[in-house]
Structures are given as C-alpha cells and as structure tokens.
CSV table of C-alpha atoms in Angstrom, one decimal:
chain,number,residue,atom,x,y,z
A,204,MET,CA,19.9,-16.0,18.3
A,205,SER,CA,16.5,-15.9,19.9
A,206,TRP,CA,13.5,-14.0,18.4
A,207,ASP,CA,11.9,-14.1,21.9
A,208,VAL,CA,14.8,-12.0,23.1
A,209,ALA,CA,14.4,-9.6,20.2
A,210,ARG,CA,10.8,-9.3,20.9
A,211,ALA,CA,11.4,-8.5,24.6
A,212,ARG,CA,13.9,-5.8,23.7
A,213,LEU,CA,11.5,-4.4,21.2
A,214,GLU,CA,8.7,-4.3,23.8
A,215,ARG,CA,10.9,-2.5,26.2
A,216,LEU,CA,11.8,0.1,23.6
A,217,ALA,CA,8.2,0.6,22.6
A,218,ASP,CA,7.0,0.9,26.1
A,219,LYS,CA,9.6,3.7,26.7
A,220,GLN,CA,8.2,5.6,23.6
A,221,GLY,CA,4.5,5.0,24.7
A,222,ILE,CA,3.8,2.6,21.8
A,223,ASP,CA,1.1,-0.1,22.4
A,224,THR,CA,3.1,-3.3,21.8
A,225,ALA,CA,-0.2,-5.3,21.6
A,226,LYS,CA,-1.1,-3.4,18.4
A,227,LEU,CA,2.3,-4.1,16.9
A,228,PHE,CA,1.7,-7.7,17.0
A,229,ALA,CA,-2.0,-7.8,16.3
A,230,THR,CA,-3.2,-9.2,13.0
A,231,SER,CA,-6.5,-7.3,13.1
A,232,GLN,CA,-8.5,-4.9,15.3
A,233,LYS,CA,-12.2,-5.4,15.7
A,234,GLU,CA,-12.8,-1.9,16.9
A,235,GLY,CA,-10.9,1.3,17.3
A,236,ASP,CA,-8.7,2.6,14.5
A,237,LEU,CA,-8.2,0.4,11.6
A,238,ARG,CA,-4.6,-0.7,12.1
A,239,PRO,CA,-3.3,-3.0,10.8
A,240,PRO,CA,-5.2,-3.5,7.5
A,241,LEU,CA,-7.5,-6.5,7.4
A,242,VAL,CA,-5.4,-8.9,5.3
A,243,ARG,CA,-6.6,-12.2,6.9
A,244,ASP,CA,-9.6,-14.1,5.5
A,245,ASP,CA,-12.8,-13.8,7.6
A,246,ALA,CA,-11.4,-10.8,9.8
A,247,VAL,CA,-14.2,-8.7,11.1
A,248,ARG,CA,-14.7,-5.0,12.2
A,249,THR,CA,-17.4,-4.7,14.8
A,250,PHE,CA,-17.2,-1.1,16.2
A,251,GLY,CA,-18.3,-2.3,19.5
A,252,LYS,CA,-21.3,-4.4,18.3
A,253,ALA,CA,-21.7,-8.2,18.4
A,254,GLU,CA,-20.5,-10.2,15.4
A,255,GLU,CA,-24.1,-11.4,14.9
A,256,ASP,CA,-24.9,-7.7,14.0
A,257,ILE,CA,-22.7,-7.8,10.9
A,258,ARG,CA,-24.9,-7.3,7.8
A,259,VAL,CA,-22.2,-6.6,5.2
A,260,THR,CA,-19.4,-8.9,3.9
A,261,LEU,CA,-16.7,-7.2,1.8
A,262,TYR,CA,-14.8,-9.3,-0.7
A,263,ARG,CA,-11.5,-7.6,-1.4
A,264,ASP,CA,-7.9,-8.4,-2.4
A,265,PRO,CA,-5.5,-9.2,0.4
A,266,ALA,CA,-2.6,-7.3,-1.3
A,267,TYR,CA,-4.6,-4.0,-1.1
A,268,TRP,CA,-3.9,-3.3,-4.8
A,269,CYS,CA,-7.5,-2.7,-5.8
A,270,PRO,CA,-8.6,1.0,-5.7
A,271,TYR,CA,-12.3,0.1,-6.0
A,272,CYS,CA,-12.0,-2.1,-3.0
A,273,GLN,CA,-10.2,0.8,-1.1
A,274,ARG,CA,-13.2,3.0,-1.8
A,275,VAL,CA,-15.7,0.6,-0.3
A,276,GLN,CA,-13.7,-0.2,2.7
A,277,LEU,CA,-13.2,3.5,3.5
A,278,GLN,CA,-16.9,4.0,3.3
A,279,LEU,CA,-17.6,1.2,5.8
A,280,GLU,CA,-14.9,2.6,8.1
A,281,LEU,CA,-16.1,6.1,8.0
A,282,LYS,CA,-19.8,5.1,8.5
A,283,ARG,CA,-18.6,2.6,11.2
A,284,ILE,CA,-20.7,-0.1,9.7
A,285,PRO,CA,-19.8,-3.6,11.2
A,286,TYR,CA,-18.4,-5.7,8.3
A,287,ARG,CA,-16.6,-9.0,7.5
A,288,VAL,CA,-13.7,-9.3,5.1
A,289,ARG,CA,-13.2,-12.3,2.8
A,290,THR,CA,-10.0,-12.0,0.9
A,291,VAL,CA,-10.1,-12.8,-2.8
A,292,ASN,CA,-7.0,-12.5,-5.1
A,293,MET,CA,-6.9,-10.3,-8.2
A,294,ARG,CA,-6.3,-12.4,-11.3
A,295,CYS,CA,-2.9,-10.9,-11.9
A,296,TYR,CA,-1.4,-12.4,-8.9
A,297,GLY,CA,-3.4,-15.5,-7.9
A,298,GLU,CA,-6.4,-17.8,-8.2
A,299,LYS,CA,-9.8,-16.9,-6.9
A,300,PRO,CA,-11.5,-19.3,-4.5
A,301,GLU,CA,-14.2,-21.6,-5.9
A,302,TYR,CA,-16.8,-20.4,-3.4
A,303,PHE,CA,-16.4,-16.9,-4.7
A,304,ARG,CA,-16.6,-18.0,-8.4
A,305,ALA,CA,-19.9,-19.5,-7.4
A,306,LEU,CA,-21.0,-16.3,-5.7
A,307,VAL,CA,-19.8,-13.9,-8.4
A,308,PRO,CA,-19.3,-15.7,-11.7
A,309,SER,CA,-17.4,-12.8,-13.3
A,310,GLY,CA,-14.9,-12.9,-10.5
A,311,ALA,CA,-15.1,-9.1,-10.1
A,312,ILE,CA,-14.0,-7.3,-6.9
A,313,PRO,CA,-14.9,-5.6,-4.8
A,314,ALA,CA,-18.1,-7.4,-4.1
A,315,VAL,CA,-20.4,-7.0,-1.2
A,316,SER,CA,-23.0,-9.4,0.1
A,317,PHE,CA,-25.7,-8.1,2.3
A,318,ASP,CA,-27.7,-10.0,5.0
A,319,ASP,CA,-30.8,-10.0,2.8
A,320,GLY,CA,-28.9,-12.1,0.1
A,321,GLN,CA,-28.1,-9.4,-2.3
A,322,VAL,CA,-24.6,-9.5,-3.9
A,323,LYS,CA,-23.4,-6.4,-5.7
A,324,THR,CA,-20.1,-5.7,-7.5
A,325,GLU,CA,-19.8,-2.3,-9.3
A,326,SER,CA,-18.2,-0.1,-6.6
A,327,LEU,CA,-20.3,3.0,-7.1
A,328,ASP,CA,-23.5,1.0,-7.3
A,329,LEU,CA,-22.8,-0.9,-4.1
A,330,MET,CA,-21.6,2.3,-2.3
A,331,LEU,CA,-24.9,4.0,-3.1
A,332,GLU,CA,-26.7,0.9,-1.9
A,333,ILE,CA,-24.7,1.1,1.4
A,334,GLU,CA,-25.8,4.8,1.7
A,335,GLN,CA,-29.4,3.8,1.3
A,336,MET,CA,-29.3,0.9,3.7
A,337,PHE,CA,-27.5,2.8,6.4
A,338,PRO,CA,-28.8,6.3,6.2
A,339,ASP,CA,-28.2,7.1,9.9
A,340,ASN,CA,-24.5,6.1,9.9
A,341,SER,CA,-22.7,9.3,9.0
A,342,PRO,CA,-24.4,10.2,5.6
A,343,LEU,CA,-21.8,10.8,2.9
A,344,ILE,CA,-24.1,12.4,0.3
A,345,PRO,CA,-25.6,15.9,1.1
A,346,SER,CA,-29.3,16.3,1.1
A,347,GLU,CA,-30.9,17.6,-2.2
A,348,ASP,CA,-32.7,20.1,0.0
A,349,ASN,CA,-29.4,21.9,0.4
A,350,GLN,CA,-29.2,23.0,-3.2
A,351,GLU,CA,-25.9,24.8,-3.1
A,352,LEU,CA,-24.1,22.0,-1.3
A,353,TYR,CA,-25.7,19.3,-3.5
A,354,LYS,CA,-24.7,21.2,-6.6
A,355,LEU,CA,-21.1,21.4,-5.5
A,356,PHE,CA,-21.2,17.7,-4.7
A,357,ARG,CA,-22.4,17.0,-8.2
A,358,ASN,CA,-19.8,19.2,-9.8
A,359,PHE,CA,-17.0,17.3,-7.9
A,360,MET,CA,-18.5,14.1,-9.1
A,361,GLN,CA,-18.2,15.2,-12.7
A,362,LEU,CA,-14.6,16.6,-12.2
A,363,GLU,CA,-13.6,13.3,-10.6
A,364,ARG,CA,-14.8,11.2,-13.6
A,365,ARG,CA,-13.0,13.6,-16.0
A,366,LEU,CA,-9.8,13.5,-14.1
A,367,PHE,CA,-9.8,9.7,-13.9
A,368,SER,CA,-10.5,9.4,-17.7
A,369,SER,CA,-7.7,11.8,-18.7
A,370,TRP,CA,-5.2,10.3,-16.4
A,371,PHE,CA,-5.9,6.8,-17.5
A,372,GLN,CA,-5.7,7.7,-21.3
A,373,TYR,CA,-2.6,9.7,-20.9
A,374,MET,CA,-0.8,7.2,-18.6
A,375,PHE,CA,-1.7,3.8,-20.0
A,376,SER,CA,-3.1,4.5,-23.5
A,377,GLY,CA,-0.4,6.6,-24.8
A,378,GLY,CA,-2.8,9.6,-25.0
A,379,PHE,CA,-4.5,8.3,-28.0
A,380,GLY,CA,-8.1,8.0,-26.7
A,381,LEU,CA,-11.1,8.6,-29.1
A,382,PHE,CA,-11.9,11.8,-27.0
A,383,GLY,CA,-8.4,13.1,-26.5
A,384,GLY,CA,-6.6,12.0,-23.4
A,385,GLY,CA,-3.1,13.4,-23.9
A,386,LYS,CA,-0.9,15.3,-21.5
A,387,ASP,CA,-2.6,18.6,-22.0
A,388,ASP,CA,-6.0,17.1,-21.2
A,389,PHE,CA,-4.6,15.5,-17.9
A,390,LEU,CA,-3.0,18.7,-16.8
A,391,SER,CA,-6.1,20.7,-17.6
A,392,ASP,CA,-8.2,18.4,-15.4
A,393,LEU,CA,-5.6,18.4,-12.7
A,394,GLU,CA,-5.8,22.2,-12.7
A,395,ALA,CA,-9.6,22.1,-12.5
A,396,TRP,CA,-9.6,19.7,-9.6
A,397,ASP,CA,-6.8,21.8,-7.9
A,398,ALA,CA,-8.8,25.1,-8.4
A,399,ALA,CA,-12.0,23.5,-7.0
A,400,MET,CA,-10.2,22.3,-3.9
A,401,GLY,CA,-8.6,25.7,-3.6
A,402,GLN,CA,-12.0,27.3,-3.3
A,403,VAL,CA,-13.3,25.0,-0.6
A,404,SER,CA,-13.7,26.8,2.8
A,405,GLY,CA,-14.2,25.5,6.2
A,406,GLY,CA,-12.2,22.3,6.1
A,407,PRO,CA,-9.9,20.1,4.1
A,408,PHE,CA,-12.5,17.9,2.2
A,409,ALA,CA,-14.3,18.5,-1.0
A,410,LEU,CA,-17.3,20.0,0.8
A,411,GLY,CA,-15.5,21.6,3.7
A,412,SER,CA,-15.2,20.2,7.1
A,413,ASN,CA,-17.1,17.0,6.6
A,414,VAL,CA,-15.9,14.1,4.4
A,415,CYS,CA,-18.3,13.1,1.7
A,416,LEU,CA,-18.7,10.4,-0.9
A,417,VAL,CA,-16.7,12.2,-3.6
A,418,ASP,CA,-13.6,12.3,-1.3
A,419,ILE,CA,-13.7,8.6,-1.0
A,420,LEU,CA,-14.4,7.9,-4.6
A,421,ALA,CA,-11.6,10.2,-5.7
A,422,VAL,CA,-8.8,9.6,-3.2
A,423,PRO,CA,-7.7,6.0,-4.3
A,424,PHE,CA,-7.2,7.3,-7.8
A,425,VAL,CA,-5.6,10.6,-7.0
A,426,GLU,CA,-3.1,8.5,-4.9
A,427,ARG,CA,-2.3,6.4,-7.9
A,428,MET,CA,-2.1,9.6,-10.1
A,429,VAL,CA,0.5,11.2,-7.7
A,430,ALA,CA,2.6,8.0,-7.9
A,431,SER,CA,2.4,7.2,-11.7
A,432,ALA,CA,2.7,10.8,-12.9
A,433,LEU,CA,6.0,11.1,-10.8
A,434,TYR,CA,7.5,7.8,-11.8
A,435,TRP,CA,6.6,7.7,-15.5
A,436,LYS,CA,6.0,11.4,-16.4
A,437,ALA,CA,8.1,13.5,-14.1
A,438,ILE,CA,5.0,15.3,-13.0
A,439,ASN,CA,5.2,16.3,-9.3
A,440,ILE,CA,1.5,16.7,-8.5
A,441,ARG,CA,2.0,17.4,-4.8
A,442,GLU,CA,4.5,20.0,-5.4
A,443,ASP,CA,2.8,21.7,-8.4
A,444,TYR,CA,-0.9,21.6,-7.3
A,445,PRO,CA,-1.2,23.1,-3.7
A,446,GLY,CA,-5.0,22.5,-3.7
A,447,ILE,CA,-4.6,18.8,-4.3
A,448,ASP,CA,-1.8,18.6,-1.8
A,449,ALA,CA,-3.8,20.2,0.9
A,450,TRP,CA,-6.8,18.0,0.2
A,451,LEU,CA,-4.6,14.9,0.4
A,452,LYS,CA,-2.9,16.1,3.6
A,453,GLY,CA,-6.4,16.5,5.1
A,454,MET,CA,-7.3,12.9,4.1
A,455,GLU,CA,-4.0,11.6,5.5
A,456,THR,CA,-4.3,13.5,8.8
A,457,GLU,CA,-8.0,13.5,9.6
A,458,LEU,CA,-8.9,10.0,8.4
A,459,PRO,CA,-7.0,7.3,10.3
A,460,ALA,CA,-8.6,4.5,8.2
A,461,TYR,CA,-7.2,6.1,4.9
A,462,ARG,CA,-3.9,6.5,6.5
A,463,THR,CA,-3.8,2.8,7.2
A,464,ILE,CA,-4.8,1.6,3.8
A,465,ARG,CA,-2.9,4.1,1.8
A,466,ALA,CA,0.0,2.7,-0.3
A,467,ASP,CA,3.5,4.2,-0.7
A,468,ILE,CA,4.7,5.3,-4.2
A,469,TYR,CA,6.9,2.2,-4.7
A,470,SER,CA,4.1,-0.3,-4.1
A,471,THR,CA,1.7,1.7,-6.2
A,472,VAL,CA,3.8,2.0,-9.4
A,473,HIS,CA,4.8,-1.7,-9.2
A,474,ASN,CA,1.2,-2.9,-8.7
A,475,LEU,CA,-0.4,-0.8,-11.4
A,476,PRO,CA,1.0,-2.3,-14.6
A,477,PRO,CA,-0.5,-5.8,-13.9
A,478,GLN,CA,-3.8,-4.2,-13.7
A,479,THR,CA,-3.6,-1.4,-16.3
A,480,GLY,CA,-0.8,-2.3,-18.6
A,481,ARG,CA,2.5,-0.5,-18.7
A,482,ALA,CA,3.0,3.1,-19.1
A,483,THR,CA,5.8,4.9,-21.0
A,484,PHE,CA,8.6,7.0,-19.5
A,485,ASP,CA,8.9,10.6,-20.4
A,486,SER,CA,12.1,12.5,-20.3
A,487,GLY,CA,13.1,13.8,-16.9
A,488,SER,CA,11.5,10.9,-15.0
A,489,ASP,CA,14.7,9.0,-14.4
A,490,LYS,CA,15.7,10.8,-11.3
A,491,PHE,CA,12.2,10.2,-9.7
A,492,ARG,CA,12.2,6.5,-10.8
A,493,GLU,CA,15.7,5.9,-9.4
A,494,ALA,CA,14.7,7.4,-6.0
A,495,ILE,CA,11.4,5.5,-5.9
A,496,ASP,CA,13.1,2.1,-6.9
A,497,GLY,CA,15.9,2.6,-4.4
A,498,GLU,CA,18.7,2.9,-6.8
A,499,GLY,CA,22.1,4.6,-6.0
A,500,SER,CA,22.2,6.0,-2.6
A,501,ASN,CA,18.4,5.6,-2.2
A,502,TRP,CA,17.3,3.0,0.4
A,503,GLU,CA,20.7,3.3,2.0
A,504,LEU,CA,21.4,4.5,5.5
A,505,PRO,CA,21.5,7.3,6.5
A,506,LEU,CA,18.3,8.1,4.8
A,507,VAL,CA,17.9,11.4,2.8
A,508,ALA,CA,14.5,13.0,3.8
A,509,SER,CA,13.6,14.2,0.3
A,510,ALA,CA,14.9,11.3,-1.7
A,511,SER,CA,11.7,9.3,-2.1
A,512,TYR,CA,9.1,12.0,-2.8
A,513,ASP,CA,6.6,10.2,-0.4
A,514,ARG,CA,4.9,12.3,2.2
A,515,ILE,CA,3.7,10.4,5.2
A,516,TYR,CA,6.5,8.6,6.9
A,517,GLY,CA,5.7,9.6,10.3
A,518,ASP,CA,8.1,9.4,13.3
A,519,GLU,CA,11.3,7.6,12.3
A,520,SER,CA,11.7,5.8,15.6
A,521,GLU,CA,8.2,4.6,15.5
A,522,ALA,CA,8.6,3.4,11.9
A,523,LYS,CA,11.7,1.3,13.0
A,524,ILE,CA,9.9,-0.3,15.8
A,525,GLU,CA,7.0,-1.2,13.4
A,526,ALA,CA,9.5,-2.7,10.9
A,527,ALA,CA,11.2,-4.7,13.6
A,528,ALA,CA,7.9,-6.0,14.9
A,529,ALA,CA,7.0,-7.2,11.3
A,530,LEU,CA,10.3,-9.2,11.1
A,531,ILE,CA,9.7,-10.7,14.6
A,532,ARG,CA,6.0,-11.5,13.9
A,533,GLY,CA,6.8,-13.1,10.6
A,534,SER,CA,10.1,-14.8,11.5
A,535,GLU,CA,9.0,-18.4,10.6
A,536,PHE,CA,7.3,-17.4,7.4
A,537,LEU,CA,9.8,-14.8,6.1
A,538,VAL,CA,12.8,-17.1,5.8
A,539,PRO,CA,11.2,-19.6,3.3
A,540,PHE,CA,9.5,-16.6,1.5
A,541,ALA,CA,12.8,-14.8,1.0
A,542,MET,CA,14.5,-17.9,-0.1
A,543,ARG,CA,12.1,-18.2,-3.1
A,544,SER,CA,14.7,-16.1,-4.8
A,545,VAL,CA,17.1,-19.1,-5.0
A,546,GLY,CA,14.4,-21.7,-5.6
A,547,VAL,CA,12.2,-22.7,-8.5
A,548,ARG,CA,10.0,-19.8,-9.6
A,549,LYS,CA,7.4,-21.1,-12.0
A,550,ARG,CA,5.5,-18.1,-13.6
A,551,THR,CA,1.8,-18.6,-13.3
A,552,VAL,CA,0.7,-15.0,-12.8
A,553,SER,CA,1.3,-11.8,-14.7
A,554,ALA,CA,2.4,-9.6,-11.8
A,555,PRO,CA,6.2,-9.6,-11.9
A,556,LEU,CA,6.7,-9.3,-8.2
A,557,ALA,CA,4.2,-12.1,-7.3
A,558,ASP,CA,5.4,-15.8,-7.1
A,559,PRO,CA,2.5,-17.7,-5.6
A,560,ASP,CA,3.8,-21.1,-6.9
A,561,ALA,CA,7.5,-20.5,-6.2
A,562,GLN,CA,9.3,-23.3,-4.3
A,563,PRO,CA,12.2,-22.1,-2.1
A,564,VAL,CA,15.4,-24.0,-1.7
A,565,LEU,CA,16.2,-23.9,2.0
A,566,TRP,CA,19.9,-25.0,2.0
A,567,GLY,CA,21.6,-22.5,4.2
A,568,LYS,CA,18.4,-21.1,5.6
A,569,GLU,CA,20.1,-20.5,8.9
A,570,PHE,CA,22.2,-17.7,7.4
A,571,VAL,CA,19.2,-16.0,6.0
A,572,GLU,CA,17.5,-16.2,9.3
A,573,GLN,CA,20.7,-14.8,10.9
A,574,ALA,CA,20.5,-11.9,8.4
A,575,LEU,CA,16.9,-11.1,9.2
A,576,PHE,CA,17.7,-11.4,12.9
A,577,GLY,CA,20.6,-8.9,12.5
A,578,VAL,CA,18.3,-6.5,10.6
A,579,ALA,CA,15.8,-6.7,13.4
A,580,LEU,CA,18.4,-5.9,16.0
A,581,ALA,CA,19.7,-3.0,14.0
A,582,LEU,CA,16.2,-1.6,13.9
A,583,ILE,CA,15.8,-2.0,17.6
A,584,ASP,CA,19.3,-1.1,18.9
A,585,GLY,CA,20.8,0.8,16.0
A,586,THR,CA,23.2,-0.2,13.2
A,587,GLU,CA,26.2,0.3,15.6
A,588,ALA,CA,25.0,-2.5,17.9
A,589,PRO,CA,27.7,-5.1,18.2
A,590,GLU,CA,25.3,-8.1,17.8
A,591,ALA,CA,23.8,-6.6,14.6
A,592,ILE,CA,27.2,-6.0,13.1
A,593,ASP,CA,28.5,-9.5,14.1
A,594,ALA,CA,25.5,-11.0,12.5
A,595,ALA,CA,26.6,-9.4,9.2
A,596,LYS,CA,30.3,-10.0,9.5
A,597,SER,CA,29.9,-13.8,10.3
A,598,VAL,CA,28.0,-14.9,7.3
A,599,PRO,CA,30.4,-17.3,5.4
A,600,ALA,CA,31.7,-16.0,2.1
A,601,ASP,CA,30.2,-18.9,0.2
A,602,GLU,CA,26.7,-18.1,1.6
A,603,GLN,CA,26.7,-14.4,1.1
A,604,ARG,CA,25.3,-14.3,-2.5
A,605,LYS,CA,22.4,-16.4,-1.3
A,606,VAL,CA,21.8,-14.1,1.6
A,607,ILE,CA,21.9,-11.0,-0.6
A,608,ALA,CA,19.5,-12.6,-3.2
A,609,SER,CA,17.1,-13.5,-0.3
A,610,LEU,CA,17.1,-10.0,1.3
A,611,ALA,CA,16.7,-8.3,-2.1
A,612,TYR,CA,13.8,-10.5,-2.9
A,613,LEU,CA,12.1,-9.7,0.4
A,614,ARG,CA,13.0,-5.9,0.1
A,615,ASP,CA,11.3,-5.6,-3.3
A,616,ARG,CA,8.2,-7.4,-2.2
A,617,ILE,CA,7.5,-5.4,1.0
A,618,GLY,CA,3.9,-4.2,0.2
A,619,VAL,CA,2.4,-1.1,1.6
A,620,PRO,CA,-0.2,-1.1,3.2
A,621,ARG,CA,-0.5,-4.9,3.3
A,622,ASP,CA,2.7,-5.5,5.4
A,623,MET,CA,3.4,-2.1,7.1
A,624,SER,CA,3.1,1.7,6.8
A,625,PRO,CA,5.2,3.7,4.3
A,626,GLY,CA,7.7,4.8,7.0
A,627,ALA,CA,8.2,1.2,8.3
A,628,ALA,CA,8.6,-0.1,4.7
A,629,ARG,CA,11.2,2.6,4.0
A,630,GLN,CA,13.2,1.7,7.1
A,631,LEU,CA,13.1,-2.1,6.4
A,632,ARG,CA,14.1,-1.8,2.9
A,633,SER,CA,17.0,0.5,3.9
A,634,HIS,CA,18.1,-1.8,6.7
A,635,LEU,CA,18.1,-4.9,4.5
A,636,ASN,CA,20.5,-3.0,2.2
A,637,TRP,CA,22.5,-2.0,5.3
A,638,PHE,CA,23.0,-5.6,6.2
A,639,CYS,CA,24.2,-6.4,2.7
A,640,ARG,CA,26.7,-3.5,2.7
A,641,SER,CA,27.9,-4.4,6.3
A,642,MET,CA,28.4,-8.0,5.3
A,643,LEU,CA,30.4,-7.2,2.0
A,644,GLY,CA,31.9,-3.9,2.7
A,645,GLU,CA,31.1,-0.5,1.0
A,646,GLU,CA,33.2,-1.1,-2.2
A,647,ARG,CA,31.9,-4.6,-2.9
A,648,TRP,CA,28.3,-3.8,-2.2
A,649,ALA,CA,28.4,-0.7,-4.5
A,650,GLU,CA,29.8,-3.0,-7.2
A,651,ILE,CA,27.2,-5.8,-7.0
A,652,LYS,CA,24.2,-3.8,-5.9
A,653,PRO,CA,22.9,-3.1,-9.4
A,654,GLU,CA,22.6,-6.9,-10.0
A,655,TYR,CA,19.9,-6.9,-7.3
A,656,ALA,CA,18.0,-3.7,-8.3
A,657,VAL,CA,14.2,-4.2,-8.9
A,658,GLN,CA,13.0,-4.4,-12.4
A,659,ARG,CA,11.5,-1.1,-13.8
A,660,ALA,CA,7.7,-1.1,-13.4
C-alpha cells in the first residue's frame, strides 16, 4: 500500500484526460480561476500583482458556511481586487482567535480590514465601501445617469430583501412573523423574483449581460433557499421556477468563482440549522430528504442521475479524479480524522457534524488507512479493480465495524465547497459506501447501513 503509487496512477489518468494535476494538489491559487477555495489561513489572491499591493484582508469562515462571507468574496473575485484571507470560525463550530476578538470585539464575520486601518463588518456596508474604493475594477452598481437601468437595479434590491425575509420567516420561524412570513408569502415572492428574471433580456444576470451587485447579494441566499425548500418543504424551486433556474445556471456557468464556492444541497441543509435554528418538515419532503441524505439506494453505485436533485456535478470521470486526489492529498490527516468516530467526542460546539475537540482512538488505524486506499484505487481504476476489491475483502471481521464507523463519519462530513466540488463529493460519498458493501456483502450492508445514516438536519 503506497500513496505515492496511487498518486502516480492518478497523475497518469489525469494527464490522459487533459486535467492539470498541479491544480489537483494545490492548496490555493494566487491568480487565475479560484480553485480550490481559500481555506488556509493567510492565503492570498493577487491577480498578477505583487503581494505588497494587497489593500484588503477578508476575514471569513474556513468551512464556507457563511453566506455573507460568500457575497464579499465573490465581489472581490469579480472585481479582481487582490486580497488576503484570514480564517475565523463561526461560533457554532469553533473558537475565534484572540487577535480577531481584539480587532472585531463582536466576533462578527465577514469582516474586512483595509490598508488605511478601517475595519468594517456588515456585508452590504463593506461591499458598498469596496465599490467606492475600487471604482475602476469592474463596477457592479449601474450609474444613476442610466435611469432605466438604475431603476431596475433598485427594484431587484427590494425584491431580494423581500424574498430573503419571507424565506427566513417561513423556513425557520414557523411562518409566524409579525408581518406575515408564511408559505403563501414565500411562494409569492419566489414568483415575483422568477417573473422579474424572466423579463431580463440580453444575458443571464439580473441586469442582462453584465453581473451586478444584486446578483452577488442574492445568489448565496437563493442557493440556500433551493436546498432548504426542497429538504424541509418539498418545494422544488429549480423545477418550478424557470426564471430562477435560468439565472442560477448563468451564475454557475458564467462565473467560475461562484462555481468554486457554491455548496451542494447536502452540505447546505446540514450547516444551516446551527446558524438559523431548525426548520420543520412538511408532508411530501421525505423522498427529497432521503435522496439528499443518502438513504436507501442513494449514495450507492451505480449512481442514479436524478436521485440527488443537485444540478452541477460536471463530468463524472473528472469528479472521480478530484475525489481521489483529495484522499491522496489528505491521507495522513484523514485517518485520525475518520477515527474520531470511535474516539472520545466531547461536545463543545452546537453544530452536530463538527467535533473540534474529539480525540480519535487509533487502534486498528492500519485498516482504516487500507480502506481509504482501497477507495482511492476504486476511484482511479474502477470498482472492478482487483486491488480495490482485495482491500475491502481483506479487512478482518473484528475490525469491520470500526472501519464502517470511520468511513461513515468521514462521508457525512465531506464539506462542499471546503473539501471538493459537488460532483467529487457525490463520488466520494458513494465510493465510501461501496467499500463497506464490498467488505460486508450486499445483504449484510443493507441490514446495518441504517445504523450509520446521518442524523436529520
């Protein structure tokens, strides 16, 4: 078992498919497209300029849960403003560093510090400040001189606030807000946004061919609306509202930065409740929840194209290569991480899938590593590869439960976009289940799989 051998095989496969292997193993990209996301503290984006030219430092969460942080980072990317990222946990999954508490006593993120010493926190305020400071970098607010376009921009700004408010009230406040906020209000505001998008001409964005500030303000929350409405309320926004779907497709296809920092539905619905409180399930949502949470035949090979209701998986072979690269790149870290499942898991944060203070028990770690190696080989060479099958069949019977618990723990905590793209995450979750099924046999795996299902969000 050699991770170097696995990497060499992966690089040969990637080379045949024209995939840049350097990017597969990169932890950040200073210029070019934003891929992977910046999850390491003190990473920079220079866009071809010197690091000394950086005037903006963005303080954002490393898990990529925060929608307000997503807004600001998208703005910096689209305007190609050099920036530095300092990573700051959200309260629901970790402690904030002392230096940040001194800088921002409230602990609020996102925060931005400018080279003149200013520090701002409210996302809209600091985005407007960025527009004023960098007027020559792809302006995202239309000129008031163009009265018709500026009026359309203001109208979209108002629609966005209404839609956000009715969504939040309906989803997380039981629809009992002081000013309404039930299902009818949410659907009405969805229809208004859909109709407005349907009337746009000349391009996929709110104002036509050019992305504007309202696109960036809205898309992190519409992304969360799509996921939460499907999972909890059985409302399929992308199927039922073609104007919204076309707008989202435009964001996903035309903006590489958004494509990189967009979450999948699973990650979204499991990271929302620690931030917003839990939603309630409506009748008819079970089939969607089961698909999103990987129950039954979901997250099992062969994958069913329509089973997850997510839209941007990309090329399947490329997704497998990305997933294998993530395993190889993190091989030393992932074994003890996965074995937190059989360790001491002291609960110090509110997010159910976060265990920052867990202590793994590493007895039998060689079998967990063998399992991850087998999964990597299956992603590279296929699930019929003899070495991958042998890795599954040769786990001793008295170690199998530990391996299953470890793989399920890792599977449920694959975070998009933090760890990989939606397509790669889907492949990795399914291949981790494949290993368990191959190790135990079809019948035994079907019997015990429900014991290792993720808890409902």
